[in-house]
Amino acid sequence: MRYSYQRELIKDIVRSSKTHPNAEWVFCEAKKKVENISLGTVYRNLKILENTGKIKSIHDDNQVRYDGNIEDHHHLKCVKCGALIDTDIQSNFDRKKIMDDYDFEPNEVKFFILGKCKKHTK
Amino acid sequence: MRYSYQRELIKDIVRSSKTHPNAEWVFCEAKKKVENISLGTVYRNLKILENTGKIKSIHDDNQVRYDGNIEDHHHLKCVKCGALIDTDIQSNFDRKKIMDDYDFEPNEVKFFILGKCKKHTK
DNA sequence: AAATTAAATAGGAATGATTACTATTTACAA
DNA sequence: TTGTAAATAGTAATCATTCCTATTTAATTT
Ligand SMILES: [Mn+2]
Ligand SMILES: [Mn+2]
Ligand SMILES: [Zn+2]
Ligand SMILES: [Zn+2]
């Protein structure tokens, strides 16, 4: 993999963000440093960074969002403002029961907890 | 809400399916009964049926799939063939811990268990 | 320090899922 | 029956994302 200033920039933007941004937001941030960077470059590098384990992606309804926190973790999602909040909540499921009851070999759980974040408590 | 043959048909197609189909599949099925039904009509009515609680929708990566099973339930998702399998697995999370630790008011959990269905066991 | 080469880019076109628009059709009530 | 507004078919538009390609650039070789 050849060095690319754009790719390093995109990685740093995602890694230092806490909002789980989408490609468009990353693009706008990147333009502050490379004024003529193209959106295609952002998408291509986000995918490369994901495939090489440098960042993670989250499918949030009809959009892809990116996460600079590559630790295994889950999220709270605010239904009011769309915020995604990192948690250390563990998912515990009964592997054997799933295999027995459904003839299915599980190996990962994805979940979000939907609700309201503190911004909306009156 | 005025009666519409197309809407009843779309409802019956989703209700009787077990595959959690997308709009395109529902459209193809519907054409077997109403040859010139339009895709827009399918999308519009799927949304109406969802909003009136007659069916549910599931965001599966970048596509919306529909579910005729309106009971509260979760799914196993096969990473090999994309199959979604209904389960009666319950999500148990500690509501109080979430409120205390994250200042977040949870009210629903969405999860999938990813893995391989029986079709891929050698 | 040039010349070489293939990877990466910018910019724009294409795609695919979904939604919006609009003239026509249809359910249903007066 | 006739009047009406809701629903439809057909099509155009939108939005996120991917694809294409001429040009630029990082890295290797002279
Ligand atoms: Mn996260
Ligand atoms: Mn289901
Ligand atoms: Zn919020
Ligand atoms: Zn499968």
GROMACS .gro file of N, CA and C in nm, chain B residues 67-112:
model
  138
  189ASP      N    1  -4.139  -0.727   0.712
  189ASP     CA    2  -4.167  -0.843   0.796
  189ASP      C    3  -4.316  -0.846   0.825
  190GLY      N    4  -4.381  -0.957   0.788
  190GLY     CA    5  -4.524  -0.973   0.815
  190GLY      C    6  -4.551  -1.019   0.956
  191ASN      N    7  -4.447  -1.055   1.027
  191ASN     CA    8  -4.460  -1.096   1.167
  191ASN      C    9  -4.444  -0.974   1.256
  192ILE      N   10  -4.557  -0.924   1.307
  192ILE     CA   11  -4.550  -0.799   1.384
  192ILE      C   12  -4.530  -0.820   1.533
  193GLU      N   13  -4.519  -0.948   1.573
  193GLU     CA   14  -4.480  -0.975   1.712
  193GLU      C   15  -4.341  -0.916   1.735
  194ASP      N   16  -4.314  -0.879   1.860
  194ASP     CA   17  -4.182  -0.829   1.895
  194ASP      C   18  -4.084  -0.946   1.890
  195HIS      N   19  -3.990  -0.941   1.799
  195HIS     CA   20  -3.895  -1.051   1.788
  195HIS      C   21  -3.764  -1.004   1.724
  196HIS      N   22  -3.662  -1.087   1.737
  196HIS     CA   23  -3.533  -1.054   1.678
  196HIS      C   24  -3.493  -1.159   1.576
  197HIS      N   25  -3.378  -1.136   1.512
  197HIS     CA   26  -3.340  -1.221   1.399
  197HIS      C   27  -3.198  -1.273   1.405
  198LEU      N   28  -3.181  -1.392   1.347
  198LEU     CA   29  -3.049  -1.444   1.315
  198LEU      C   30  -3.025  -1.404   1.171
  199LYS      N   31  -2.905  -1.356   1.140
  199LYS     CA   32  -2.876  -1.324   1.001
  199LYS      C   33  -2.757  -1.405   0.951
  200CYS      N   34  -2.781  -1.477   0.842
  200CYS     CA   35  -2.675  -1.558   0.783
  200CYS      C   36  -2.585  -1.470   0.697
  201VAL      N   37  -2.457  -1.469   0.729
  201VAL     CA   38  -2.363  -1.386   0.653
  201VAL      C   39  -2.330  -1.447   0.517
  202LYS      N   40  -2.364  -1.574   0.499
  202LYS     CA   41  -2.336  -1.640   0.371
  202LYS      C   42  -2.445  -1.611   0.268
  203CYS      N   43  -2.572  -1.626   0.308
  203CYS     CA   44  -2.680  -1.613   0.209
  203CYS      C   45  -2.776  -1.500   0.239
  204GLY      N   46  -2.755  -1.429   0.349
  204GLY     CA   47  -2.840  -1.314   0.380
  204GLY      C   48  -2.974  -1.348   0.444
  205ALA      N   49  -3.000  -1.477   0.464
  205ALA     CA   50  -3.128  -1.517   0.525
  205ALA      C   51  -3.147  -1.452   0.662
  206LEU      N   52  -3.269  -1.409   0.689
  206LEU     CA   53  -3.306  -1.359   0.821
  206LEU      C   54  -3.401  -1.459   0.883
  207ILE      N   55  -3.369  -1.506   1.002
  207ILE     CA   56  -3.447  -1.610   1.067
  207ILE      C   57  -3.507  -1.555   1.196
  208ASP      N   58  -3.639  -1.570   1.209
  208ASP     CA   59  -3.707  -1.524   1.331
  208ASP      C   60  -3.662  -1.603   1.453
  209THR      N   61  -3.650  -1.534   1.566
  209THR     CA   62  -3.620  -1.605   1.691
  209THR      C   63  -3.712  -1.554   1.800
  210ASP      N   64  -3.712  -1.627   1.911
  210ASP     CA   65  -3.782  -1.577   2.030
  210ASP      C   66  -3.681  -1.542   2.139
  211ILE      N   67  -3.557  -1.514   2.095
  211ILE     CA   68  -3.454  -1.475   2.192
  211ILE      C   69  -3.485  -1.336   2.247
  212GLN      N   70  -3.479  -1.325   2.379
  212GLN     CA   71  -3.511  -1.197   2.442
  212GLN      C   72  -3.383  -1.118   2.467
  213SER      N   73  -3.397  -0.986   2.460
  213SER     CA   74  -3.284  -0.900   2.494
  213SER      C   75  -3.305  -0.854   2.637
  214ASN      N   76  -3.207  -0.879   2.721
  214ASN     CA   77  -3.222  -0.830   2.859
  214ASN      C   78  -3.109  -0.733   2.887
  215PHE      N   79  -3.147  -0.610   2.911
  215PHE     CA   80  -3.044  -0.512   2.944
  215PHE      C   81  -3.087  -0.441   3.071
  216ASP      N   82  -2.988  -0.387   3.138
  216ASP     CA   83  -3.013  -0.327   3.268
  216ASP      C   84  -3.048  -0.180   3.251
  217ARG      N   85  -3.178  -0.155   3.245
  217ARG     CA   86  -3.228  -0.021   3.221
  217ARG      C   87  -3.169   0.083   3.316
  218LYS      N   88  -3.164   0.048   3.441
  218LYS     CA   89  -3.117   0.144   3.541
  218LYS      C   90  -2.968   0.177   3.520
  219LYS      N   91  -2.890   0.071   3.487
  219LYS     CA   92  -2.747   0.092   3.466
  219LYS      C   93  -2.722   0.187   3.347
  220ILE      N   94  -2.801   0.168   3.243
  220ILE     CA   95  -2.786   0.256   3.127
  220ILE      C   96  -2.820   0.400   3.162
  221MET      N   97  -2.929   0.417   3.237
  221MET     CA   98  -2.967   0.553   3.275
  221MET      C   99  -2.861   0.616   3.364
  222ASP      N  100  -2.808   0.538   3.459
  222ASP     CA  101  -2.707   0.590   3.551
  222ASP      C  102  -2.574   0.616   3.480
  223ASP      N  103  -2.528   0.518   3.404
  223ASP     CA  104  -2.395   0.528   3.344
  223ASP      C  105  -2.388   0.625   3.228
  224TYR      N  106  -2.497   0.633   3.151
  224TYR     CA  107  -2.489   0.709   3.026
  224TYR      C  108  -2.588   0.825   3.018
  225ASP      N  109  -2.669   0.842   3.122
  225ASP     CA  110  -2.766   0.951   3.121
  225ASP      C  111  -2.853   0.941   2.995
  226PHE      N  112  -2.900   0.821   2.969
  226PHE     CA  113  -2.972   0.789   2.845
  226PHE      C  114  -3.096   0.710   2.883
  227GLU      N  115  -3.207   0.746   2.822
  227GLU     CA  116  -3.333   0.680   2.854
  227GLU      C  117  -3.367   0.575   2.747
  228PRO      N  118  -3.335   0.449   2.773
  228PRO     CA  119  -3.352   0.346   2.672
  228PRO      C  120  -3.498   0.302   2.663
  229ASN      N  121  -3.541   0.265   2.543
  229ASN     CA  122  -3.673   0.203   2.541
  229ASN      C  123  -3.691   0.092   2.438
  230GLU      N  124  -3.585   0.056   2.369
  230GLU     CA  125  -3.599  -0.052   2.273
  230GLU      C  126  -3.459  -0.100   2.233
  231VAL      N  127  -3.446  -0.231   2.215
  231VAL     CA  128  -3.318  -0.284   2.170
  231VAL      C  129  -3.339  -0.348   2.034
  232LYS      N  130  -3.249  -0.319   1.941
  232LYS     CA  131  -3.253  -0.388   1.812
  232LYS      C  132  -3.126  -0.469   1.800
  233PHE      N  133  -3.140  -0.598   1.776
  233PHE     CA  134  -3.018  -0.673   1.749
  233PHE      C  135  -3.037  -0.782   1.646
  234PHE      N  136  -2.926  -0.817   1.585
  234PHE     CA  137  -2.919  -0.936   1.502
  234PHE      C  138  -2.803  -1.018   1.556
   0.00000   0.00000   0.00000
